[in-house]
Short mmCIF file of C-alpha atoms and ligand atoms in Angstrom, two decimals:
data_model
loop_
_atom_site.label_atom_id
_atom_site.label_comp_id
_atom_site.label_asym_id
_atom_site.label_seq_id
_atom_site.Cartn_x
_atom_site.Cartn_y
_atom_site.Cartn_z
CA MET A 951 85.77 57.73 88.69
CA SER A 952 86.72 58.53 85.11
CA VAL A 953 86.26 61.27 82.83
CA LEU A 954 86.54 62.56 79.53
CA PHE A 955 88.17 66.10 79.47
CA ALA A 956 87.33 67.62 76.07
CA VAL A 957 89.36 70.63 75.22
CA SER A 958 90.81 72.39 72.12
CA GLU A 959 94.23 73.36 72.85
CA VAL A 960 96.71 71.37 75.65
CA PHE A 961 100.16 72.97 76.86
CA PRO A 962 102.66 71.99 75.90
CA TRP A 963 101.67 71.24 72.25
CA VAL A 964 99.18 73.96 71.51
CA LYS A 965 98.75 77.04 73.77
CA THR A 966 97.01 80.12 72.59
CA GLY A 967 96.15 81.32 76.42
CA GLY A 968 95.70 80.19 79.87
CA LEU A 969 93.06 77.78 78.73
CA ALA A 970 96.10 75.60 77.15
CA ASP A 971 97.65 75.57 80.76
CA VAL A 972 94.29 74.93 82.52
CA ALA A 973 94.00 71.72 80.34
CA CYS A 974 97.41 70.09 80.82
CA TYR A 975 97.68 70.67 84.76
CA LEU A 976 94.20 70.09 85.64
CA PRO A 977 93.76 66.72 84.17
CA MET A 978 97.36 66.21 85.59
CA ALA A 979 95.98 66.51 89.09
CA LEU A 980 93.09 65.12 88.77
CA ASN A 981 94.90 61.86 87.42
CA GLU A 982 97.82 62.15 90.59
CA SER A 983 94.43 62.34 92.98
CA GLY A 984 93.38 58.91 91.74
CA ILE A 985 90.97 59.59 88.62
CA ASP A 986 91.41 58.11 85.30
CA VAL A 987 90.88 61.43 83.09
CA ARG A 988 91.35 61.14 79.86
CA ILE A 989 91.86 64.37 77.25
CA VAL A 990 90.11 64.41 73.66
CA MET A 991 91.51 67.39 71.21
CA PRO A 992 91.96 67.87 67.62
CA ALA A 993 94.85 66.53 65.83
CA TYR A 994 96.26 70.17 64.80
CA ARG A 995 98.98 69.75 62.49
CA SER A 996 100.95 71.62 64.82
CA ILE A 997 100.52 68.82 67.04
CA LEU A 998 101.54 66.03 64.89
CA SER A 999 104.44 67.76 63.97
CA GLN A 1000 105.76 67.77 67.70
CA ILE A 1001 104.60 63.91 68.61
CA HIS A 1002 106.87 61.07 66.90
CA GLU A 1003 105.19 58.14 68.39
CA TYR A 1004 101.03 57.70 68.34
CA ARG A 1005 98.68 54.81 68.68
CA VAL A 1006 96.07 54.48 66.11
CA CYS A 1007 93.49 53.35 68.59
CA ALA A 1008 90.19 54.10 66.09
CA GLU A 1009 89.56 54.61 62.49
CA THR A 1010 85.73 54.83 62.19
CA SER A 1011 83.06 57.13 61.09
CA LEU A 1012 80.00 58.89 61.44
CA PRO A 1013 77.91 58.20 58.25
CA GLU A 1014 74.83 60.51 59.24
CA ALA A 1015 77.52 63.59 59.91
CA GLY A 1016 79.55 62.72 57.18
CA ILE A 1017 82.69 62.20 59.08
CA ARG A 1018 85.51 59.69 58.74
CA TYR A 1019 88.17 59.90 61.66
CA ARG A 1020 90.73 58.37 63.41
CA ILE A 1021 91.39 58.37 66.95
CA LEU A 1022 95.20 58.84 68.20
CA GLN A 1023 96.38 57.95 70.95
CA VAL A 1024 99.24 59.62 73.25
CA THR A 1025 100.13 60.68 76.86
CA LEU A 1026 100.54 64.05 78.03
CA PRO A 1027 104.30 64.83 78.54
CA ASP A 1028 105.57 64.31 82.15
CA SER A 1029 102.18 62.56 83.27
CA GLN A 1030 100.35 59.18 83.11
CA VAL A 1031 97.46 61.25 81.13
CA PRO A 1032 96.18 59.42 77.73
CA VAL A 1033 95.50 62.32 75.23
CA TYR A 1034 92.88 61.24 72.28
CA LEU A 1035 93.66 63.15 69.30
CA VAL A 1036 90.66 63.40 66.91
CA ASP A 1037 91.98 63.29 63.63
CA ILE A 1038 90.42 64.41 60.48
CA PRO A 1039 92.91 65.88 57.85
CA GLU A 1040 90.54 68.24 56.02
CA LEU A 1041 89.62 69.71 59.45
CA TYR A 1042 92.79 69.96 61.72
CA ASP A 1043 95.59 69.08 59.17
CA ARG A 1044 96.45 73.00 58.07
CA PRO A 1045 99.31 75.43 58.59
CA GLY A 1046 98.80 78.37 61.19
CA GLY A 1047 96.98 78.16 64.71
CA PRO A 1048 93.81 76.15 65.94
CA TYR A 1049 91.42 78.96 65.36
CA THR A 1050 93.06 81.21 63.00
CA ASP A 1051 95.29 81.22 60.05
CA SER A 1052 98.76 82.30 60.09
CA SER A 1053 97.37 85.86 59.00
CA GLY A 1054 95.56 85.56 62.23
CA ALA A 1055 91.89 85.72 60.33
CA ASP A 1056 89.55 83.06 61.78
CA TRP A 1057 89.46 79.85 59.88
CA PRO A 1058 86.12 80.06 57.71
CA ASP A 1059 85.11 77.11 58.74
CA ASN A 1060 85.66 76.97 62.38
CA ALA A 1061 81.65 76.26 62.87
CA LEU A 1062 82.07 72.89 61.19
CA ARG A 1063 85.47 72.33 62.65
CA TYR A 1064 84.49 72.25 66.27
CA ALA A 1065 81.08 70.85 65.68
CA GLN A 1066 82.64 67.56 64.16
CA PHE A 1067 84.70 67.51 67.02
CA CYS A 1068 81.90 67.57 69.70
CA ARG A 1069 80.35 65.17 67.68
CA VAL A 1070 83.18 62.90 68.00
CA ILE A 1071 83.35 63.60 71.52
CA VAL A 1072 79.73 62.63 72.33
CA ALA A 1073 80.33 59.26 70.58
CA MET A 1074 84.00 58.87 72.69
CA ALA A 1075 81.16 59.88 75.57
CA LEU A 1076 78.91 57.13 74.82
CA ASN A 1077 81.66 54.35 74.35
CA GLN A 1078 80.72 54.14 70.89
CA THR A 1079 84.15 54.53 69.18
CA GLY A 1080 85.62 51.29 69.73
CA LEU A 1081 88.12 52.44 72.48
CA HIS A 1082 86.15 50.46 74.99
CA TRP A 1083 86.16 52.81 77.60
CA ARG A 1084 83.37 54.41 79.38
CA PRO A 1085 83.60 57.56 81.26
CA ASP A 1086 81.47 58.35 83.97
CA LEU A 1087 81.55 61.77 83.38
CA LEU A 1088 82.00 64.38 80.53
CA GLN A 1089 83.82 67.55 81.33
CA CYS A 1090 83.81 70.37 78.49
CA ASN A 1091 85.47 73.55 78.36
CA ASP A 1092 84.57 76.87 76.58
CA TRP A 1093 82.71 77.50 73.37
CA HIS A 1094 84.63 75.00 70.99
CA THR A 1095 82.88 71.81 73.16
CA GLY A 1096 79.50 73.52 73.62
CA LEU A 1097 77.73 71.61 71.22
CA ALA A 1098 78.57 68.35 72.79
CA PRO A 1099 76.30 68.83 75.65
CA ALA A 1100 73.69 69.65 73.61
CA LEU A 1101 74.06 66.61 71.21
CA LEU A 1102 74.29 64.34 74.33
CA LYS A 1103 71.30 65.43 76.20
CA ALA A 1104 69.28 65.59 72.99
CA GLY A 1105 70.01 62.21 71.96
CA GLY A 1106 68.95 61.12 75.52
CA SER A 1107 71.89 60.52 77.41
CA ARG A 1108 72.19 60.62 81.40
CA LEU A 1109 75.71 60.98 81.17
CA PRO A 1110 76.63 63.87 83.82
CA VAL A 1111 78.25 66.68 81.88
CA VAL A 1112 80.21 69.43 83.49
CA PHE A 1113 80.97 72.72 81.53
CA THR A 1114 83.79 75.21 82.06
CA ILE A 1115 83.79 78.86 81.11
CA HIS A 1116 87.17 79.99 80.94
CA ASN A 1117 85.98 82.92 79.09
CA LEU A 1118 82.32 84.20 78.25
CA ALA A 1119 83.21 86.92 76.11
CA TYR A 1120 84.40 84.31 73.20
CA GLN A 1121 80.94 82.12 72.86
CA GLY A 1122 81.35 80.68 68.70
CA ILE A 1123 78.48 82.49 67.37
CA PHE A 1124 77.73 82.07 63.45
CA PRO A 1125 74.74 82.71 61.08
CA TYR A 1126 71.78 80.77 61.25
CA GLU A 1127 73.20 79.58 57.40
CA LEU A 1128 75.88 77.90 58.92
CA PHE A 1129 73.43 76.52 61.59
CA ARG A 1130 71.52 74.72 58.77
CA SER A 1131 74.55 73.74 57.27
CA LEU A 1132 75.76 71.87 60.18
CA ARG A 1133 72.85 69.65 60.24
CA LEU A 1134 71.86 69.66 63.71
CA PRO A 1135 68.53 68.55 65.51
CA ALA A 1136 66.01 71.72 64.42
CA GLY A 1137 64.74 71.74 67.97
CA PHE A 1138 68.23 73.42 68.62
CA TRP A 1139 66.85 76.52 67.02
CA SER A 1140 65.46 78.37 70.02
CA PRO A 1141 65.96 80.66 72.58
CA ASP A 1142 65.84 78.09 75.01
CA ALA A 1143 68.51 75.89 73.44
CA LEU A 1144 71.49 77.48 71.03
CA GLU A 1145 69.97 80.43 69.23
CA PHE A 1146 71.04 83.49 70.50
CA TYR A 1147 69.78 86.93 68.83
CA GLY A 1148 69.29 85.24 65.36
CA ASN A 1149 72.34 83.47 65.29
CA MET A 1150 73.61 80.00 66.82
CA SER A 1151 75.54 80.08 69.76
CA PHE A 1152 77.87 77.24 70.71
CA ILE A 1153 78.86 78.36 74.15
CA LYS A 1154 74.91 77.91 74.73
CA GLY A 1155 74.79 74.43 73.99
CA GLY A 1156 77.08 74.23 77.15
CA LEU A 1157 75.66 76.78 79.48
CA VAL A 1158 71.61 75.35 78.36
CA TYR A 1159 72.49 71.80 78.46
CA ALA A 1160 75.22 70.59 81.20
CA ASP A 1161 74.50 69.40 84.21
CA ARG A 1162 76.80 71.65 86.54
CA LEU A 1163 78.77 74.95 85.03
CA ILE A 1164 81.79 75.92 86.27
CA THR A 1165 83.78 79.04 85.96
CA VAL A 1166 87.15 79.86 87.17
CA SER A 1167 87.10 82.08 89.95
CA PRO A 1168 84.21 82.84 92.69
CA ARG A 1169 84.04 86.61 92.04
CA TYR A 1170 83.54 85.58 87.82
CA ALA A 1171 81.13 83.34 88.77
CA GLU A 1172 78.90 86.24 90.88
CA GLU A 1173 80.04 88.85 88.02
CA ILE A 1174 78.35 86.77 84.76
CA THR A 1175 74.83 86.93 86.41
CA THR A 1176 74.94 90.64 85.60
CA PRO A 1177 74.50 92.51 82.84
CA GLU A 1178 78.08 94.32 83.20
CA TYR A 1179 79.45 90.93 82.59
CA GLY A 1180 77.35 88.55 81.37
CA CYS A 1181 77.53 88.78 77.61
CA GLY A 1182 74.50 88.72 77.06
CA MET A 1183 74.08 85.35 78.73
CA ASP A 1184 73.44 86.77 82.08
CA GLY A 1185 69.63 86.03 82.45
CA LEU A 1186 70.22 82.34 81.64
CA LEU A 1187 73.18 82.42 83.86
CA SER A 1188 71.49 83.94 86.89
CA ASN A 1189 68.84 81.15 86.09
CA ARG A 1190 71.36 78.44 86.47
CA ARG A 1191 72.91 80.09 89.82
CA GLU A 1192 72.10 76.89 91.29
CA GLN A 1193 74.29 75.22 89.45
CA LEU A 1194 77.22 77.61 88.63
CA THR A 1195 80.31 76.93 90.86
CA GLY A 1196 83.65 79.42 90.81
CA ILE A 1197 86.89 77.30 91.36
CA LEU A 1198 89.56 79.10 90.99
CA ASN A 1199 92.47 77.76 88.87
CA GLY A 1200 95.81 77.08 89.96
CA VAL A 1201 99.69 76.94 89.19
CA ASP A 1202 101.76 73.86 88.51
CA TYR A 1203 104.75 74.60 90.51
CA ARG A 1204 106.71 72.39 89.21
CA TYR A 1205 106.95 74.19 85.68
CA TRP A 1206 106.71 77.50 87.40
CA ASP A 1207 109.41 77.58 89.79
CA PRO A 1208 112.22 79.90 89.78
CA ARG A 1209 114.14 77.78 91.66
CA ASN A 1210 114.55 75.02 88.88
CA ASP A 1211 112.82 76.93 85.64
CA THR A 1212 114.98 75.96 82.66
CA HIS A 1213 113.90 79.06 80.71
CA ILE A 1214 115.72 81.87 83.37
CA TRP A 1215 119.33 82.19 83.56
CA HIS A 1216 119.95 82.37 87.52
CA HIS A 1217 117.52 80.09 89.80
CA TYR A 1218 116.63 82.28 93.12
CA TRP A 1219 114.43 82.11 96.05
CA ILE A 1220 113.34 84.47 98.71
CA ASP A 1221 116.85 84.03 100.50
CA SER A 1222 118.68 84.90 97.06
CA LEU A 1223 116.50 87.54 95.77
CA GLU A 1224 119.56 89.45 94.78
CA LYS A 1225 119.64 86.91 91.80
CA ARG A 1226 116.57 88.76 90.34
CA ARG A 1227 119.08 91.62 89.72
CA LEU A 1228 121.33 89.20 87.68
CA ASN A 1229 118.19 88.35 85.46
CA LYS A 1230 116.92 91.79 85.16
CA LEU A 1231 120.59 92.62 83.36
CA GLU A 1232 120.25 89.40 81.10
CA LEU A 1233 116.48 90.60 80.24
CA GLN A 1234 117.88 94.24 79.44
CA GLU A 1235 120.59 92.59 77.20
CA GLU A 1236 118.18 90.10 75.31
CA LEU A 1237 115.52 92.79 74.87
CA GLY A 1238 117.70 95.64 73.79
CA LEU A 1239 116.94 97.68 77.07
CA ASN A 1240 119.34 100.03 79.06
CA ARG A 1241 121.75 97.81 81.47
CA ASP A 1242 120.50 99.16 84.59
CA PRO A 1243 120.22 96.96 87.72
CA GLU A 1244 118.47 99.47 89.56
CA ALA A 1245 115.81 100.14 87.14
CA ILE A 1246 112.25 99.17 87.76
CA ILE A 1247 111.12 96.80 84.92
CA LEU A 1248 107.07 97.01 84.42
CA ALA A 1249 105.86 94.04 82.64
CA HIS A 1250 102.54 93.25 80.31
CA ILE A 1251 102.44 89.59 79.07
CA SER A 1252 99.48 89.35 77.75
CA ARG A 1253 96.71 88.52 74.58
CA LEU A 1254 96.65 92.48 73.84
CA THR A 1255 92.82 93.01 73.59
CA GLY A 1256 90.53 95.82 75.43
CA GLN A 1257 89.75 92.73 77.95
CA LYS A 1258 93.36 92.88 79.08
CA GLY A 1259 93.22 96.78 79.18
CA THR A 1260 96.48 96.91 76.89
CA ASP A 1261 94.68 100.42 75.79
CA LEU A 1262 95.14 101.53 79.37
CA ILE A 1263 98.31 100.99 79.43
CA LEU A 1264 98.92 102.46 76.16
CA PHE A 1265 96.89 105.91 77.31
CA GLY A 1266 99.27 105.91 80.60
CA LEU A 1267 102.97 105.76 78.87
CA ALA A 1268 103.67 109.45 79.51
CA ASP A 1269 102.64 109.17 83.24
CA LEU A 1270 103.81 105.05 83.72
CA LEU A 1271 107.43 105.84 82.03
CA PRO A 1272 108.37 109.20 83.43
CA ASP A 1273 111.77 108.76 84.80
CA ASN A 1274 115.06 106.67 82.73
CA ASP A 1275 114.99 104.45 85.65
CA LEU A 1276 111.45 103.00 84.90
CA GLN A 1277 111.66 100.54 81.80
CA LEU A 1278 108.54 98.55 80.31
CA VAL A 1279 108.39 95.43 78.87
CA VAL A 1280 105.22 94.01 76.56
CA LEU A 1281 105.53 90.68 75.37
CA GLY A 1282 101.79 89.71 73.49
CA THR A 1283 100.04 89.45 70.52
CA GLY A 1284 96.55 90.63 69.79
CA GLU A 1285 94.54 93.63 68.19
CA SER A 1286 96.48 95.27 65.47
CA GLY A 1287 95.67 98.82 66.76
CA PHE A 1288 97.49 98.07 69.59
CA GLU A 1289 100.30 96.44 68.23
CA THR A 1290 101.26 99.38 65.83
CA ALA A 1291 100.41 101.90 68.46
CA LEU A 1292 102.87 99.94 71.13
CA LEU A 1293 105.77 99.73 68.08
CA THR A 1294 105.56 103.21 67.81
CA ALA A 1295 105.24 104.18 71.33
CA ALA A 1296 108.80 101.76 71.76
CA SER A 1297 110.86 103.39 68.77
CA ALA A 1298 110.27 106.95 70.98
CA ARG A 1299 111.50 105.05 73.97
CA ALA A 1300 114.60 102.83 72.45
CA GLY A 1301 116.16 101.67 75.58
CA GLN A 1302 113.10 102.11 77.94
CA MET A 1303 110.74 100.20 76.00
CA SER A 1304 110.37 96.59 74.61
CA VAL A 1305 107.78 95.08 72.30
CA CYS A 1306 107.65 91.74 71.68
CA LEU A 1307 104.76 90.77 69.40
CA TYR A 1308 105.00 87.09 69.26
CA PHE A 1309 104.02 83.72 71.30
CA ASP A 1310 107.41 83.20 73.44
CA GLU A 1311 106.67 80.53 76.29
CA GLY A 1312 110.55 80.76 77.41
CA LEU A 1313 110.79 84.74 77.62
CA ALA A 1314 107.71 84.85 79.43
CA HIS A 1315 109.47 83.33 82.02
CA ARG A 1316 112.32 85.50 81.83
CA ILE A 1317 110.02 88.60 82.29
CA GLN A 1318 108.45 87.21 85.19
CA ALA A 1319 112.20 86.39 86.73
CA SER A 1320 113.28 89.69 86.28
CA ALA A 1321 110.53 92.37 86.10
CA ASP A 1322 109.25 94.27 89.28
CA LEU A 1323 105.75 94.89 88.37
CA LEU A 1324 103.06 92.82 86.45
CA LEU A 1325 100.55 95.27 84.74
CA MET A 1326 96.98 93.18 84.58
CA PRO A 1327 94.22 95.98 84.08
CA SER A 1328 92.19 93.72 83.05
CA ARG A 1329 88.39 94.85 82.35
CA PHE A 1330 87.42 91.84 83.39
CA GLU A 1331 89.47 88.65 84.18
CA PRO A 1332 88.02 85.22 84.62
CA CYS A 1333 90.36 83.92 86.63
CA GLY A 1334 94.05 84.99 85.42
CA LEU A 1335 96.80 82.91 85.51
CA THR A 1336 99.89 85.36 84.49
CA GLN A 1337 99.37 87.12 88.11
CA LEU A 1338 99.44 83.54 90.00
CA TYR A 1339 102.72 83.00 88.24
CA ALA A 1340 104.15 86.40 88.81
CA LEU A 1341 103.55 85.77 92.52
CA ARG A 1342 105.50 83.13 92.63
CA TYR A 1343 108.61 84.70 90.63
CA GLY A 1344 107.86 87.63 92.98
CA CYS A 1345 107.25 90.30 90.43
CA ILE A 1346 104.89 92.06 92.05
CA PRO A 1347 100.94 92.28 90.30
CA VAL A 1348 99.43 95.95 89.98
CA VAL A 1349 95.95 94.61 88.91
CA CYS A 1350 92.28 95.91 88.38
CA ALA A 1351 90.06 94.48 91.14
CA THR A 1352 87.52 92.27 88.84
CA GLY A 1353 87.17 88.67 88.57
CA GLY A 1354 90.01 86.30 89.65
CA LEU A 1355 92.54 89.28 89.70
CA ALA A 1356 90.23 90.44 92.74
CA ASP A 1357 90.00 86.49 94.22
CA THR A 1358 93.83 86.21 94.01
CA ILE A 1359 95.49 89.53 94.78
CA THR A 1360 95.20 91.14 98.35
CA ASP A 1361 96.16 95.03 98.36
CA VAL A 1362 98.55 96.55 99.99
CA ASP A 1363 97.72 98.56 102.79
CA ASP A 1364 98.56 98.74 106.38
CA GLN A 1365 96.71 96.07 108.18
CA SER A 1366 97.61 93.59 105.09
CA LEU A 1367 101.33 94.68 105.40
CA LYS A 1368 101.11 94.04 108.78
CA ASP A 1369 99.97 90.65 108.92
CA GLY A 1370 101.71 89.68 106.32
CA THR A 1371 98.45 88.79 103.60
CA ALA A 1372 99.74 91.63 100.95
CA THR A 1373 100.56 90.30 97.56
CA GLY A 1374 99.89 93.17 95.31
CA PHE A 1375 98.30 96.28 94.32
CA GLN A 1376 94.99 96.80 93.25
CA PHE A 1377 92.61 99.55 91.64
CA GLN A 1378 88.81 99.46 91.49
CA GLU A 1379 88.07 101.05 88.11
CA PRO A 1380 89.68 100.10 84.69
CA ALA A 1381 90.99 103.61 83.64
CA THR A 1382 94.23 104.83 83.05
CA SER A 1383 94.43 107.22 85.65
CA SER A 1384 93.72 104.68 88.22
CA LEU A 1385 96.18 102.46 86.96
CA VAL A 1386 99.15 105.00 87.02
CA THR A 1387 97.73 106.02 90.67
CA ALA A 1388 98.22 101.92 91.76
CA VAL A 1389 101.79 102.10 89.75
CA ARG A 1390 102.74 104.87 91.69
CA ARG A 1391 101.90 103.68 95.10
CA ALA A 1392 103.93 100.36 94.19
CA LEU A 1393 106.94 102.83 93.34
CA ALA A 1394 106.48 104.78 96.25
CA MET A 1395 107.03 101.60 98.06
CA ARG A 1396 109.34 99.95 96.16
CA ARG A 1397 111.47 103.32 96.26
CA GLY A 1398 110.90 104.33 99.54
CA ASP A 1399 110.77 101.00 102.02
CA ALA A 1400 113.27 98.38 101.04
CA ARG A 1401 112.34 95.96 103.68
CA ALA A 1402 109.01 96.38 103.26
CA TRP A 1403 109.20 95.61 99.71
CA GLN A 1404 111.15 92.50 100.27
CA ARG A 1405 107.95 91.20 102.84
CA LEU A 1406 106.02 91.66 100.21
CA VAL A 1407 107.89 90.20 97.83
CA THR A 1408 108.72 87.18 99.92
CA SER A 1409 104.99 86.46 101.05
CA ALA A 1410 103.69 87.09 97.08
CA MET A 1411 106.25 84.31 96.33
CA GLN A 1412 105.07 82.03 99.33
CA LYS A 1413 101.58 82.19 98.35
CA ASP A 1414 100.17 78.45 97.38
CA PHE A 1415 97.60 78.26 94.45
CA SER A 1416 98.57 74.64 93.80
CA TRP A 1417 96.27 72.71 91.50
CA GLN A 1418 95.77 69.97 94.16
CA ASN A 1419 93.51 72.77 95.53
CA SER A 1420 91.58 73.15 92.47
CA ALA A 1421 91.49 69.30 91.83
CA ARG A 1422 89.73 68.83 95.02
CA GLY A 1423 87.20 71.15 94.24
CA TYR A 1424 86.40 69.66 90.87
CA ALA A 1425 86.85 65.99 92.31
CA ARG A 1426 84.14 66.70 94.97
CA LEU A 1427 81.72 68.23 92.09
CA PHE A 1428 82.12 65.58 90.04
CA ALA A 1429 81.32 62.57 92.61
CA ASP A 1430 78.66 64.81 94.02
CA LEU A 1431 76.94 64.82 90.49
CA ILE A 1432 77.66 61.23 89.19
CA SER A 1433 75.60 60.31 92.74
CA ALA A 1434 73.04 62.76 91.95
CA THR A 1435 72.68 61.01 88.34
CA PRO A 1436 72.02 57.18 88.10
CA TYR A 1437 73.53 56.92 84.59
CA ARG A 1438 71.69 54.36 82.30
CA PRO A 1439 73.34 53.75 78.55
CA VAL A 1440 71.53 54.62 75.67
CA GLY A 1441 71.70 53.46 72.26
CA ARG A 1442 73.29 55.39 69.48
CA LEU A 1443 72.23 59.46 68.91
CA PRO A 1444 69.66 60.45 66.16
P1 LIG B 454 94.15 84.94 79.00
O1 LIG B 454 93.77 82.90 79.26
O2 LIG B 454 93.11 85.13 79.58
O3 LIG B 454 95.21 84.97 77.97
P2 LIG B 454 95.59 83.96 81.40
O4 LIG B 454 96.78 85.23 82.49
O5 LIG B 454 94.83 83.13 82.18
O6 LIG B 454 95.03 85.10 80.14
O7 LIG B 454 97.17 83.21 80.76
C1 LIG B 454 97.66 83.63 79.54
C2 LIG B 454 98.80 82.32 79.54
O8 LIG B 454 99.25 82.59 78.62
C3 LIG B 454 100.10 82.49 80.64
O9 LIG B 454 100.70 81.38 80.56
C4 LIG B 454 101.00 83.50 79.92
O10 LIG B 454 102.33 83.33 80.10
C5 LIG B 454 100.87 82.94 78.64
N1 LIG B 454 101.20 83.96 77.37
C6 LIG B 454 100.39 85.31 77.12
N2 LIG B 454 101.02 85.71 75.79
C7 LIG B 454 102.00 85.15 75.97
C8 LIG B 454 103.15 85.58 74.48
N3 LIG B 454 102.91 85.92 73.98
N4 LIG B 454 104.30 84.49 75.17
C9 LIG B 454 104.08 83.58 75.88
N5 LIG B 454 103.29 83.38 76.99
C10 LIG B 454 102.32 84.35 77.14
#
């Protein structure tokens, strides 16, 4: 089976969130299970500056779309997975992030950047770029790749297409004028296609035209068919319920493992948990917190957005940090109002609260290896990887029971403690008071019953969310879809 995996960011080269991790580890796991999976992504400047060797395997054009492009081939680090970089310098070779400039503002030509990317994806899927490779299936991910299923199917292709929703809240919405400027088929301007309340929606291309839809947890798959979580797409997704599947994301335990993590100071496992205290002292030193091995550290490693409930933490600070033996570490970037408020709060709590407003992969690992509680009060959460990493590091998650958080964290109660299934603390309502109550439950156990806490940490660390399970789910779905869709290659797109 061969699969073209189209995505806009891939760890370790470009990462703004969990999507990049998935786009690295899922293809790796699929490759290890025998699938010929190849990634295609834009050749951003930040990637080209990290890659020293590549092979130019195509240099061609799509004249009708005004695109001249090269395809550069590299290999995903520590794997056998080929990665094709779509090199269009005027679109991707620029400073800043993949979606925003250095000040955080969206690139004004994002619609064009990802429309052209999708056109090249389609040409590759149809073996029209000179690579002499034809996938059995196209796997697209999130809005950046949403036009590819639409263009492919509109061109009459029967190539099976799967679209994974990693976060329905990001839809790639652009005004009608941009739709016109992209010179897409006129028929796409319809509520049954890309039109969405008077705008164009990239993600609808995937939601409408892909043969199968996946999202990253079973609970989120249910939720997005409801008005509360559907972001305006609940009607469409309810209609496609039969083709919508929830498959949990996973963890690559070769990279996230406190026994050999190169980012952390002291390695440990369940028989050497005391090393976490040494890591804690190092972290306190690194972040300017009071050095106190007995302090309990709460952590928030996250995009700082309403989705992630950063405001619930901000409003609850007085209740979350009442005592000197409690400390809070925030690592994240996001909405400027939250960033400013966090900095102000931290300056009033020197030594007790540290706020790091940047992206630092190594620090994320070090916090996981040192903190006691990970706060994820998300209002919605498609899957969430941070809580899965926290489990392996014995940093106990405190989560709002939504989406993947509800699916992956088992709440502490008498029964779950007794049978050893407890892994964290859940609360039902995304409200500051609910978060504070859950943190108090956790603190009561942490301070009052050391043996029970150790049992909890031990069972959290032993949970297995490895990618192999998820890859099996994807592989089964791919195989079913391919066998149900006898594929006949068609000619060039109009
Ligand atoms: P999402 O994809 O919605 O942002 P996830 O929990 O699925 O949330 O994945 C977030 C990923 O990004 C995790 O790997 C987490 O460690 C990482 N992360 C988030 N913010 C930062 C940051 N400021 N520095 C380093 N890593 C971060």
